[in-house]
mmCIF file of C-alpha atoms and ligand atoms in Angstrom:
data_model
loop_
_atom_site.group_PDB
_atom_site.id
_atom_site.type_symbol
_atom_site.label_atom_id
_atom_site.label_comp_id
_atom_site.label_asym_id
_atom_site.label_seq_id
_atom_site.Cartn_x
_atom_site.Cartn_y
_atom_site.Cartn_z
ATOM 1 C CA MET L 4 -28.282 -2.636 13.952
ATOM 2 C CA THR L 5 -29.193 -3.485 17.573
ATOM 3 C CA THR L 6 -27.450 -5.866 20.038
ATOM 4 C CA GLY L 7 -29.029 -7.276 23.072
ATOM 5 C CA ARG L 8 -27.560 -7.690 26.528
ATOM 6 C CA TYR L 9 -25.812 -10.435 28.177
ATOM 7 C CA PRO L 10 -26.923 -13.218 28.423
ATOM 8 C CA ALA L 11 -29.597 -12.797 26.058
ATOM 9 C CA THR L 12 -26.963 -12.125 23.707
ATOM 10 C CA ARG L 13 -24.154 -14.317 23.843
ATOM 11 C CA PHE L 14 -21.618 -14.016 20.749
ATOM 12 C CA ARG L 15 -19.988 -17.029 21.479
ATOM 13 C CA ARG L 16 -23.184 -18.898 20.772
ATOM 14 C CA THR L 17 -22.654 -18.740 17.009
ATOM 15 C CA ARG L 18 -18.961 -19.294 17.341
ATOM 16 C CA SER L 19 -19.398 -22.538 19.232
ATOM 17 C CA SER L 20 -19.168 -25.095 16.334
ATOM 18 C CA ASP L 21 -17.812 -25.265 12.821
ATOM 19 C CA ALA L 22 -21.398 -25.549 11.374
ATOM 20 C CA LEU L 23 -22.412 -22.339 13.101
ATOM 21 C CA ARG L 24 -19.302 -20.445 12.380
ATOM 22 C CA ARG L 25 -19.655 -21.386 8.725
ATOM 23 C CA LEU L 26 -23.473 -20.404 8.638
ATOM 24 C CA THR L 27 -22.859 -17.050 10.012
ATOM 25 C CA ARG L 28 -19.653 -16.196 8.187
ATOM 26 C CA GLN L 29 -20.082 -13.113 5.970
ATOM 27 C CA GLU L 30 -17.076 -13.231 3.380
ATOM 28 C CA THR L 31 -15.678 -16.285 1.980
ATOM 29 C CA LEU L 32 -12.814 -16.656 -0.532
ATOM 30 C CA SER L 33 -13.068 -18.605 -3.753
ATOM 31 C CA VAL L 34 -10.970 -19.419 -6.739
ATOM 32 C CA ASP L 35 -13.008 -17.129 -8.791
ATOM 33 C CA ASP L 36 -11.522 -13.973 -6.852
ATOM 34 C CA LEU L 37 -7.759 -14.975 -7.810
ATOM 35 C CA ILE L 38 -5.711 -13.135 -10.565
ATOM 36 C CA TRP L 39 -2.137 -14.641 -10.895
ATOM 37 C CA PRO L 40 0.571 -12.412 -11.876
ATOM 38 C CA VAL L 41 3.525 -14.440 -13.630
ATOM 39 C CA PHE L 42 6.765 -13.285 -14.832
ATOM 40 C CA VAL L 43 7.873 -14.196 -18.496
ATOM 41 C CA MET L 44 11.337 -14.315 -19.847
ATOM 42 C CA GLU L 45 12.990 -15.154 -23.199
ATOM 43 C CA GLY L 46 14.157 -18.895 -23.882
ATOM 44 C CA GLU L 47 12.957 -22.542 -23.706
ATOM 45 C CA ASN L 48 11.965 -24.795 -20.840
ATOM 46 C CA GLY L 49 13.484 -22.139 -18.477
ATOM 47 C CA ARG L 50 12.669 -21.208 -14.702
ATOM 48 C CA ASP L 51 14.670 -18.660 -12.855
ATOM 49 C CA PRO L 52 13.973 -18.361 -9.381
ATOM 50 C CA ILE L 53 13.592 -14.895 -7.789
ATOM 51 C CA ALA L 54 15.540 -14.671 -4.643
ATOM 52 C CA SER L 55 13.251 -11.937 -2.943
ATOM 53 C CA MET L 56 10.078 -14.005 -3.789
ATOM 54 C CA PRO L 57 10.293 -17.568 -2.487
ATOM 55 C CA GLU L 58 8.753 -20.360 -5.086
ATOM 56 C CA VAL L 59 8.071 -17.655 -7.486
ATOM 57 C CA ALA L 60 10.155 -17.689 -10.621
ATOM 58 C CA ARG L 61 10.561 -16.199 -14.027
ATOM 59 C CA LEU L 62 9.191 -18.456 -16.802
ATOM 60 C CA THR L 63 9.944 -18.997 -20.328
ATOM 61 C CA ILE L 64 6.812 -18.711 -22.790
ATOM 62 C CA ASP L 65 6.425 -22.668 -22.835
ATOM 63 C CA ASN L 66 6.516 -22.885 -19.258
ATOM 64 C CA VAL L 67 3.874 -20.011 -18.833
ATOM 65 C CA VAL L 68 1.426 -21.670 -21.034
ATOM 66 C CA ARG L 69 1.828 -24.633 -18.507
ATOM 67 C CA ALA L 70 1.294 -22.327 -15.846
ATOM 68 C CA ALA L 71 -1.847 -20.913 -17.613
ATOM 69 C CA GLU L 72 -2.943 -24.702 -17.962
ATOM 70 C CA GLU L 73 -2.431 -25.249 -14.357
ATOM 71 C CA ALA L 74 -4.332 -22.159 -13.496
ATOM 72 C CA ALA L 75 -7.323 -23.145 -15.691
ATOM 73 C CA GLY L 76 -7.289 -26.336 -14.420
ATOM 74 C CA LEU L 77 -7.463 -25.048 -10.879
ATOM 75 C CA GLY L 78 -10.442 -22.804 -11.791
ATOM 76 C CA ILE L 79 -8.237 -19.327 -11.522
ATOM 77 C CA PRO L 80 -10.065 -17.160 -13.932
ATOM 78 C CA ALA L 81 -7.327 -14.816 -14.838
ATOM 79 C CA ILE L 82 -3.259 -14.723 -15.275
ATOM 80 C CA CYS L 83 -1.563 -11.353 -15.280
ATOM 81 C CA LEU L 84 1.769 -11.521 -17.586
ATOM 82 C CA PHE L 85 4.743 -9.160 -16.715
ATOM 83 C CA PRO L 86 7.963 -9.551 -19.068
ATOM 84 C CA TYR L 87 11.443 -9.575 -18.137
ATOM 85 C CA ILE L 88 13.212 -7.654 -20.891
ATOM 86 C CA ASP L 89 16.485 -7.992 -21.947
ATOM 87 C CA PRO L 90 18.710 -4.929 -21.006
ATOM 88 C CA SER L 91 19.789 -4.716 -24.585
ATOM 89 C CA LEU L 92 16.216 -3.956 -25.782
ATOM 90 C CA LYS L 93 15.825 -1.231 -23.233
ATOM 91 C CA THR L 94 15.799 2.052 -25.023
ATOM 92 C CA GLU L 95 14.905 5.720 -24.657
ATOM 93 C CA ASP L 96 12.033 5.509 -27.234
ATOM 94 C CA CYS L 97 10.759 2.268 -25.414
ATOM 95 C CA ALA L 98 9.983 0.912 -29.164
ATOM 96 C CA GLU L 99 9.937 -2.671 -27.995
ATOM 97 C CA ALA L 100 6.929 -1.623 -25.790
ATOM 98 C CA TRP L 101 4.282 -1.822 -28.561
ATOM 99 C CA SER L 102 6.196 -4.329 -30.788
ATOM 100 C CA ALA L 103 3.680 -6.953 -32.095
ATOM 101 C CA ASP L 104 6.245 -9.557 -31.554
ATOM 102 C CA ASN L 105 7.679 -8.646 -28.167
ATOM 103 C CA LEU L 106 7.905 -11.064 -25.456
ATOM 104 C CA SER L 107 4.716 -10.261 -23.668
ATOM 105 C CA ASN L 108 2.642 -10.225 -26.741
ATOM 106 C CA ARG L 109 3.954 -13.458 -27.986
ATOM 107 C CA ALA L 110 3.335 -14.929 -24.444
ATOM 108 C CA VAL L 111 -0.457 -13.748 -24.966
ATOM 109 C CA ARG L 112 -0.915 -15.385 -28.211
ATOM 110 C CA ALA L 113 0.662 -18.622 -27.057
ATOM 111 C CA ILE L 114 -1.527 -18.639 -24.148
ATOM 112 C CA LYS L 115 -4.517 -17.825 -25.930
ATOM 113 C CA ALA L 116 -3.962 -20.640 -28.466
ATOM 114 C CA ALA L 117 -3.423 -23.107 -25.767
ATOM 115 C CA VAL L 118 -5.990 -22.247 -22.896
ATOM 116 C CA PRO L 119 -8.420 -19.941 -24.477
ATOM 117 C CA GLU L 120 -10.954 -20.055 -21.566
ATOM 118 C CA ILE L 121 -8.442 -18.468 -19.199
ATOM 119 C CA ALA L 122 -8.506 -14.550 -19.202
ATOM 120 C CA VAL L 123 -5.106 -12.995 -19.976
ATOM 121 C CA MET L 124 -4.365 -9.761 -18.478
ATOM 122 C CA THR L 125 -1.399 -7.741 -19.381
ATOM 123 C CA ASP L 126 0.688 -4.618 -17.926
ATOM 124 C CA ILE L 127 0.649 -1.212 -19.612
ATOM 125 C CA ALA L 128 3.826 0.965 -18.740
ATOM 126 C CA LEU L 129 7.078 1.804 -20.203
ATOM 127 C CA ASP L 130 9.337 0.724 -17.283
ATOM 128 C CA PRO L 131 10.400 -2.613 -18.614
ATOM 129 C CA TYR L 132 11.291 -1.100 -21.792
ATOM 130 C CA ASN L 133 12.804 2.073 -20.626
ATOM 131 C CA ILE L 134 16.526 2.613 -20.261
ATOM 132 C CA ASN L 135 15.849 4.696 -16.997
ATOM 133 C CA GLY L 136 13.292 2.224 -15.415
ATOM 134 C CA HIS L 137 10.418 4.934 -15.687
ATOM 135 C CA ASP L 138 6.805 4.269 -16.498
ATOM 136 C CA GLY L 139 6.906 7.264 -18.565
ATOM 137 C CA TYR L 140 9.210 8.957 -21.101
ATOM 138 C CA VAL L 141 11.949 11.242 -19.393
ATOM 139 C CA VAL L 142 12.593 14.481 -21.009
ATOM 140 C CA ASP L 143 15.287 16.717 -19.294
ATOM 141 C CA GLY L 144 14.854 14.816 -16.015
ATOM 142 C CA GLU L 145 11.129 15.236 -16.106
ATOM 143 C CA ILE L 146 8.496 12.334 -16.507
ATOM 144 C CA VAL L 147 6.439 13.840 -19.360
ATOM 145 C CA ASN L 148 2.652 12.982 -19.416
ATOM 146 C CA ASP L 149 1.018 13.366 -22.760
ATOM 147 C CA LYS L 150 3.848 11.905 -24.753
ATOM 148 C CA THR L 151 3.795 8.814 -22.626
ATOM 149 C CA VAL L 152 0.064 8.427 -23.029
ATOM 150 C CA GLU L 153 0.610 8.253 -26.988
ATOM 151 C CA ALA L 154 3.208 5.499 -26.451
ATOM 152 C CA LEU L 155 0.714 3.588 -23.786
ATOM 153 C CA VAL L 156 -2.192 3.752 -26.604
ATOM 154 C CA LYS L 157 0.217 2.044 -28.949
ATOM 155 C CA MET L 158 1.069 -0.666 -26.288
ATOM 156 C CA ALA L 159 -2.599 -1.070 -25.638
ATOM 157 C CA LEU L 160 -3.615 -1.596 -29.319
ATOM 158 C CA ALA L 161 -0.685 -4.301 -29.745
ATOM 159 C CA GLN L 162 -1.735 -6.132 -26.611
ATOM 160 C CA ALA L 163 -5.420 -6.190 -27.764
ATOM 161 C CA GLU L 164 -4.285 -7.420 -31.106
ATOM 162 C CA ALA L 165 -2.347 -10.030 -29.533
ATOM 163 C CA GLY L 166 -5.499 -11.296 -27.899
ATOM 164 C CA ALA L 167 -5.210 -10.015 -24.236
ATOM 165 C CA ASP L 168 -8.361 -9.693 -22.400
ATOM 166 C CA ILE L 169 -7.837 -7.502 -19.715
ATOM 167 C CA LEU L 170 -5.587 -4.453 -20.050
ATOM 168 C CA GLY L 171 -3.825 -3.301 -16.837
ATOM 169 C CA PRO L 172 -2.429 0.286 -17.236
ATOM 170 C CA SER L 173 -0.155 0.583 -14.317
ATOM 171 C CA ASP L 174 1.510 3.757 -15.329
ATOM 172 C CA MET L 175 -0.609 6.283 -13.277
ATOM 173 C CA MET L 176 -0.245 9.036 -16.253
ATOM 174 C CA ASP L 177 -3.315 11.344 -16.549
ATOM 175 C CA GLY L 178 -5.664 10.914 -19.575
ATOM 176 C CA ARG L 179 -4.514 7.310 -20.334
ATOM 177 C CA ILE L 180 -7.772 5.333 -19.939
ATOM 178 C CA GLY L 181 -9.821 7.895 -22.182
ATOM 179 C CA ALA L 182 -7.105 7.789 -24.830
ATOM 180 C CA MET L 183 -6.934 3.881 -24.595
ATOM 181 C CA ARG L 184 -10.560 3.480 -24.773
ATOM 182 C CA ALA L 185 -11.151 5.489 -27.729
ATOM 183 C CA ALA L 186 -8.339 3.877 -29.639
ATOM 184 C CA LEU L 187 -9.704 0.455 -28.847
ATOM 185 C CA GLU L 188 -13.171 1.363 -29.922
ATOM 186 C CA ASP L 189 -11.890 2.851 -33.287
ATOM 187 C CA ALA L 190 -10.005 -0.460 -33.955
ATOM 188 C CA GLY L 191 -13.077 -2.450 -32.951
ATOM 189 C CA HIS L 192 -11.673 -4.033 -29.657
ATOM 190 C CA VAL L 193 -14.922 -3.307 -28.040
ATOM 191 C CA ASN L 194 -14.884 -6.061 -25.735
ATOM 192 C CA VAL L 195 -11.412 -5.670 -24.479
ATOM 193 C CA SER L 196 -11.654 -4.752 -20.796
ATOM 194 C CA ILE L 197 -9.420 -2.221 -18.891
ATOM 195 C CA LEU L 198 -8.477 -2.866 -15.102
ATOM 196 C CA SER L 199 -7.041 0.472 -14.408
ATOM 197 C CA TYR L 200 -4.282 0.693 -11.643
ATOM 198 C CA ALA L 201 -6.389 3.601 -10.553
ATOM 199 C CA ALA L 202 -4.981 4.017 -7.144
ATOM 200 C CA LYS L 203 -1.447 2.914 -7.125
ATOM 201 C CA TYR L 204 0.847 4.438 -4.519
ATOM 202 C CA ALA L 205 4.317 5.373 -4.406
ATOM 203 C CA SER L 206 4.986 2.211 -2.500
ATOM 204 C CA ALA L 207 8.433 0.430 -1.076
ATOM 205 C CA PHE L 208 6.335 -2.763 -1.287
ATOM 206 C CA TYR L 209 7.445 -3.105 -4.970
ATOM 207 C CA GLY L 210 11.064 -3.711 -4.481
ATOM 208 C CA PRO L 211 11.134 -7.518 -4.975
ATOM 209 C CA PHE L 212 8.892 -6.867 -8.282
ATOM 210 C CA ARG L 213 11.439 -4.869 -9.616
ATOM 211 C CA ASP L 214 14.226 -7.385 -9.054
ATOM 212 C CA ALA L 215 11.825 -9.959 -10.627
ATOM 213 C CA VAL L 216 11.482 -7.659 -13.966
ATOM 214 C CA GLY L 217 15.199 -6.424 -13.691
ATOM 215 C CA ALA L 218 14.058 -2.860 -13.168
ATOM 216 C CA SER L 219 15.757 -2.333 -10.015
ATOM 217 C CA GLY L 220 19.000 -1.358 -11.378
ATOM 218 C CA ALA L 221 17.523 0.545 -14.328
ATOM 219 C CA LEU L 222 15.415 2.832 -12.048
ATOM 220 C CA LYS L 223 16.932 6.192 -11.625
ATOM 221 C CA GLY L 224 15.145 8.359 -8.903
ATOM 222 C CA ASP L 225 11.570 7.454 -7.645
ATOM 223 C CA LYS L 226 8.116 7.168 -9.057
ATOM 224 C CA LYS L 227 6.614 10.055 -6.587
ATOM 225 C CA THR L 228 5.649 12.564 -9.414
ATOM 226 C CA TYR L 229 3.032 9.924 -10.830
ATOM 227 C CA GLN L 230 2.360 7.381 -8.156
ATOM 228 C CA MET L 231 0.179 8.580 -5.381
ATOM 229 C CA ASP L 232 1.564 9.856 -1.821
ATOM 230 C CA PRO L 233 0.647 7.252 0.646
ATOM 231 C CA GLY L 234 -0.774 9.992 2.984
ATOM 232 C CA ASN L 235 -3.670 10.601 0.640
ATOM 233 C CA SER L 236 -6.950 8.800 0.514
ATOM 234 C CA ASP L 237 -9.418 11.442 -0.808
ATOM 235 C CA GLU L 238 -7.338 11.305 -4.127
ATOM 236 C CA ALA L 239 -7.880 7.765 -4.654
ATOM 237 C CA LEU L 240 -11.438 8.248 -5.138
ATOM 238 C CA ARG L 241 -11.107 11.091 -7.561
ATOM 239 C CA LEU L 242 -8.677 9.009 -9.562
ATOM 240 C CA VAL L 243 -11.383 6.027 -9.445
ATOM 241 C CA GLU L 244 -14.046 8.349 -10.434
ATOM 242 C CA ARG L 245 -12.032 9.755 -13.274
ATOM 243 C CA ASP L 246 -10.826 6.460 -14.534
ATOM 244 C CA LEU L 247 -14.359 4.841 -14.525
ATOM 245 C CA ILE L 248 -15.979 8.071 -16.555
ATOM 246 C CA GLU L 249 -12.982 7.467 -19.022
ATOM 247 C CA GLY L 250 -13.823 3.832 -19.791
ATOM 248 C CA ALA L 251 -12.231 1.717 -17.262
ATOM 249 C CA ASP L 252 -14.365 -1.520 -16.523
ATOM 250 C CA MET L 253 -12.618 -2.454 -13.290
ATOM 251 C CA VAL L 254 -10.304 -0.510 -10.776
ATOM 252 C CA MET L 255 -7.654 -1.569 -8.676
ATOM 253 C CA VAL L 256 -5.962 -0.386 -5.466
ATOM 254 C CA LYS L 257 -2.182 -1.005 -5.078
ATOM 255 C CA PRO L 258 -0.420 -2.104 -2.878
ATOM 256 C CA GLY L 259 -2.988 -4.101 -1.063
ATOM 257 C CA MET L 260 -2.714 -5.091 2.800
ATOM 258 C CA PRO L 261 -1.480 -1.446 3.732
ATOM 259 C CA TYR L 262 -4.291 0.090 1.896
ATOM 260 C CA LEU L 263 -7.357 -1.796 2.819
ATOM 261 C CA ASP L 264 -9.312 1.461 4.031
ATOM 262 C CA ILE L 265 -8.830 2.611 0.158
ATOM 263 C CA CYS L 266 -10.548 -0.389 -0.931
ATOM 264 C CA ARG L 267 -13.545 -0.124 1.380
ATOM 265 C CA ARG L 268 -13.873 3.483 0.495
ATOM 266 C CA VAL L 269 -13.622 2.925 -3.248
ATOM 267 C CA LYS L 270 -16.094 -0.128 -3.157
ATOM 268 C CA ASP L 271 -18.597 1.998 -0.982
ATOM 269 C CA ALA L 272 -18.256 5.033 -3.108
ATOM 270 C CA PHE L 273 -18.739 3.504 -6.624
ATOM 271 C CA GLY L 274 -19.893 -0.156 -6.361
ATOM 272 C CA ALA L 275 -17.626 -0.863 -9.292
ATOM 273 C CA PRO L 276 -15.736 -4.202 -9.692
ATOM 274 C CA THR L 277 -12.798 -3.343 -7.431
ATOM 275 C CA TYR L 278 -9.413 -5.307 -7.210
ATOM 276 C CA ALA L 279 -6.551 -5.184 -5.000
ATOM 277 C CA TYR L 280 -3.060 -5.948 -5.762
ATOM 278 C CA GLN L 281 -1.282 -7.879 -2.675
ATOM 279 C CA VAL L 282 2.238 -6.924 -4.123
ATOM 280 C CA SER L 283 5.490 -8.569 -3.982
ATOM 281 C CA GLY L 284 6.624 -6.996 -0.815
ATOM 282 C CA GLU L 285 3.549 -8.120 0.792
ATOM 283 C CA TYR L 286 4.198 -11.784 -0.619
ATOM 284 C CA ALA L 287 7.945 -11.467 0.451
ATOM 285 C CA MET L 288 7.135 -10.404 4.040
ATOM 286 C CA LEU L 289 4.502 -13.246 4.500
ATOM 287 C CA MET L 290 6.764 -15.940 2.988
ATOM 288 C CA GLY L 291 9.947 -14.829 4.504
ATOM 289 C CA ALA L 292 8.530 -15.161 7.955
ATOM 290 C CA ALA L 293 6.851 -18.559 7.020
ATOM 291 C CA GLU L 294 10.148 -19.827 5.893
ATOM 292 C CA ARG L 295 11.831 -18.995 9.259
ATOM 293 C CA GLY L 296 9.075 -20.670 11.126
ATOM 294 C CA TRP L 297 7.819 -17.361 12.607
ATOM 295 C CA LEU L 298 4.409 -17.423 11.028
ATOM 296 C CA ASP L 299 1.904 -20.221 9.760
ATOM 297 C CA GLY L 300 2.318 -19.664 5.814
ATOM 298 C CA PRO L 301 -0.756 -21.431 4.642
ATOM 299 C CA ARG L 302 -2.869 -19.574 7.644
ATOM 300 C CA VAL L 303 -1.626 -16.016 6.987
ATOM 301 C CA MET L 304 -1.938 -16.441 3.270
ATOM 302 C CA GLU L 305 -5.644 -17.290 3.576
ATOM 303 C CA GLU L 306 -6.394 -14.620 6.435
ATOM 304 C CA SER L 307 -4.572 -12.034 4.200
ATOM 305 C CA LEU L 308 -6.586 -12.643 1.176
ATOM 306 C CA LEU L 309 -9.811 -13.039 3.157
ATOM 307 C CA ALA L 310 -9.136 -9.460 4.532
ATOM 308 C CA PHE L 311 -9.371 -8.145 1.015
ATOM 309 C CA LYS L 312 -12.885 -9.656 0.567
ATOM 310 C CA ARG L 313 -13.911 -8.181 4.003
ATOM 311 C CA ALA L 314 -12.754 -4.899 2.614
ATOM 312 C CA GLY L 315 -15.129 -4.920 -0.393
ATOM 313 C CA CYS L 316 -13.004 -6.196 -3.258
ATOM 314 C CA ASP L 317 -13.991 -8.540 -5.982
ATOM 315 C CA GLY L 318 -10.792 -10.024 -6.558
ATOM 316 C CA ILE L 319 -7.141 -9.949 -5.795
ATOM 317 C CA LEU L 320 -3.897 -10.156 -7.767
ATOM 318 C CA THR L 321 -1.741 -12.390 -5.667
ATOM 319 C CA TYR L 322 1.324 -14.476 -6.346
ATOM 320 C CA PHE L 323 -0.395 -16.797 -3.792
ATOM 321 C CA ALA L 324 -3.032 -17.622 -6.379
ATOM 322 C CA PRO L 325 -2.182 -21.174 -7.474
ATOM 323 C CA GLU L 326 -1.251 -22.065 -3.751
ATOM 324 C CA MET L 327 -4.510 -20.609 -2.571
ATOM 325 C CA ALA L 328 -6.581 -22.393 -5.284
ATOM 326 C CA ARG L 329 -5.106 -25.423 -4.371
ATOM 327 C CA VAL L 330 -5.934 -25.218 -0.830
ATOM 328 C CA LEU L 331 -9.465 -24.080 -1.599
ATOM 329 C CA THR L 332 -10.012 -26.840 -4.242
ATOM 330 C CA ALA L 333 -8.745 -29.616 -1.590
ATOM 331 C CA ARG L 334 -11.109 -28.433 0.911
ATOM 332 C CA GLN L 335 -14.232 -28.822 -1.428
ATOM 333 C CA GLY L 336 -13.061 -32.744 -1.850
HETATM 334 C C1 PBG N 15 5.249 -1.169 -13.087
HETATM 335 C C2 PBG N 15 4.668 -1.959 -12.154
HETATM 336 C C3 PBG N 15 5.212 -2.322 -10.953
HETATM 337 C C4 PBG N 15 4.407 -3.415 -10.331
HETATM 338 C C5 PBG N 15 3.281 -3.658 -11.158
HETATM 339 N N1 PBG N 15 3.604 -2.849 -12.540
HETATM 340 C C6 PBG N 15 6.232 -1.622 -10.088
HETATM 341 C C7 PBG N 15 6.299 -0.250 -10.008
HETATM 342 O O1 PBG N 15 5.384 0.591 -10.351
HETATM 343 O O2 PBG N 15 7.414 0.068 -9.942
HETATM 344 C C8 PBG N 15 4.509 -3.825 -8.756
HETATM 345 C C9 PBG N 15 3.735 -5.201 -8.553
HETATM 346 C C10 PBG N 15 4.334 -5.877 -7.300
HETATM 347 O O3 PBG N 15 5.537 -5.425 -6.653
HETATM 348 O O4 PBG N 15 4.235 -6.843 -7.034
HETATM 349 N N2 PBG N 15 4.486 -0.565 -13.931
#
């Protein structure tokens, strides 16, 4: 790359009009880049707002189906379900997690029946079903790996059976992708995709999400023995490589904005479909400031999402998905 000297080179030339700016723009955001995470709860025609996530609510299955119809209408390719599990169903063995008729699996079936064209992504981890709020089984105060993987495989099969298109293991146990992929192949679910939460950090930005799924009260201790240390980046590459080899189709970096350097390294190293999760705390931060009039909400929404494209991501899981899609669609006229 060579750059001439002033005045032969004036960088302001290509910024001097909207037409030139559009022509020279490297990255753009499209509705095709968006995955919309939604929270599901029991009941009918219900909508429970989540205080720490302005404009986000837990929805009953009928309303989730409406949300999926809206998303499909806006051109959003995928919706991702997170269940709010009644505390009475949280147990030590987490059996509700792979029950064929649990809340999440019923929601998957309802969406696929009404809006088959939208891809449905699910979450694989024990935390919504676990009495102590952890993503894995707790035995004598320790989060055990291999026994957890067996449970996660059962969850994966139940979700694939329900019709999920994309499985999202968010648990960070070792060996789970290989075990799930083998079980899916055996069961004939050869086209069910896995979007691995490969580089998931032990982050304080998940706080509002844990409120949304009712896990804040349940969680005993922290998740540092399975989620990544925020000081590490080489480890993220090793995790992504491992998960791709084991059969992940797509990989994720999570959280998003504080970890854009990881997105770029992952994309450059593997060239695999790479996603970032702009998590609940990032959403709360931007929305909270926008509500107070300290930031221009629509502009920071778009700028923050475009940053993921610049960092090499193919898509973003974001609570802004429907709002961003509306803005993009309106712009096209
Ligand atoms: C749990 C899970 C978490 C998120 C997605 N799946 C929270 C956690 O690991 O404690 C966070 C998403 C968000 O903050 O928006 N398996």
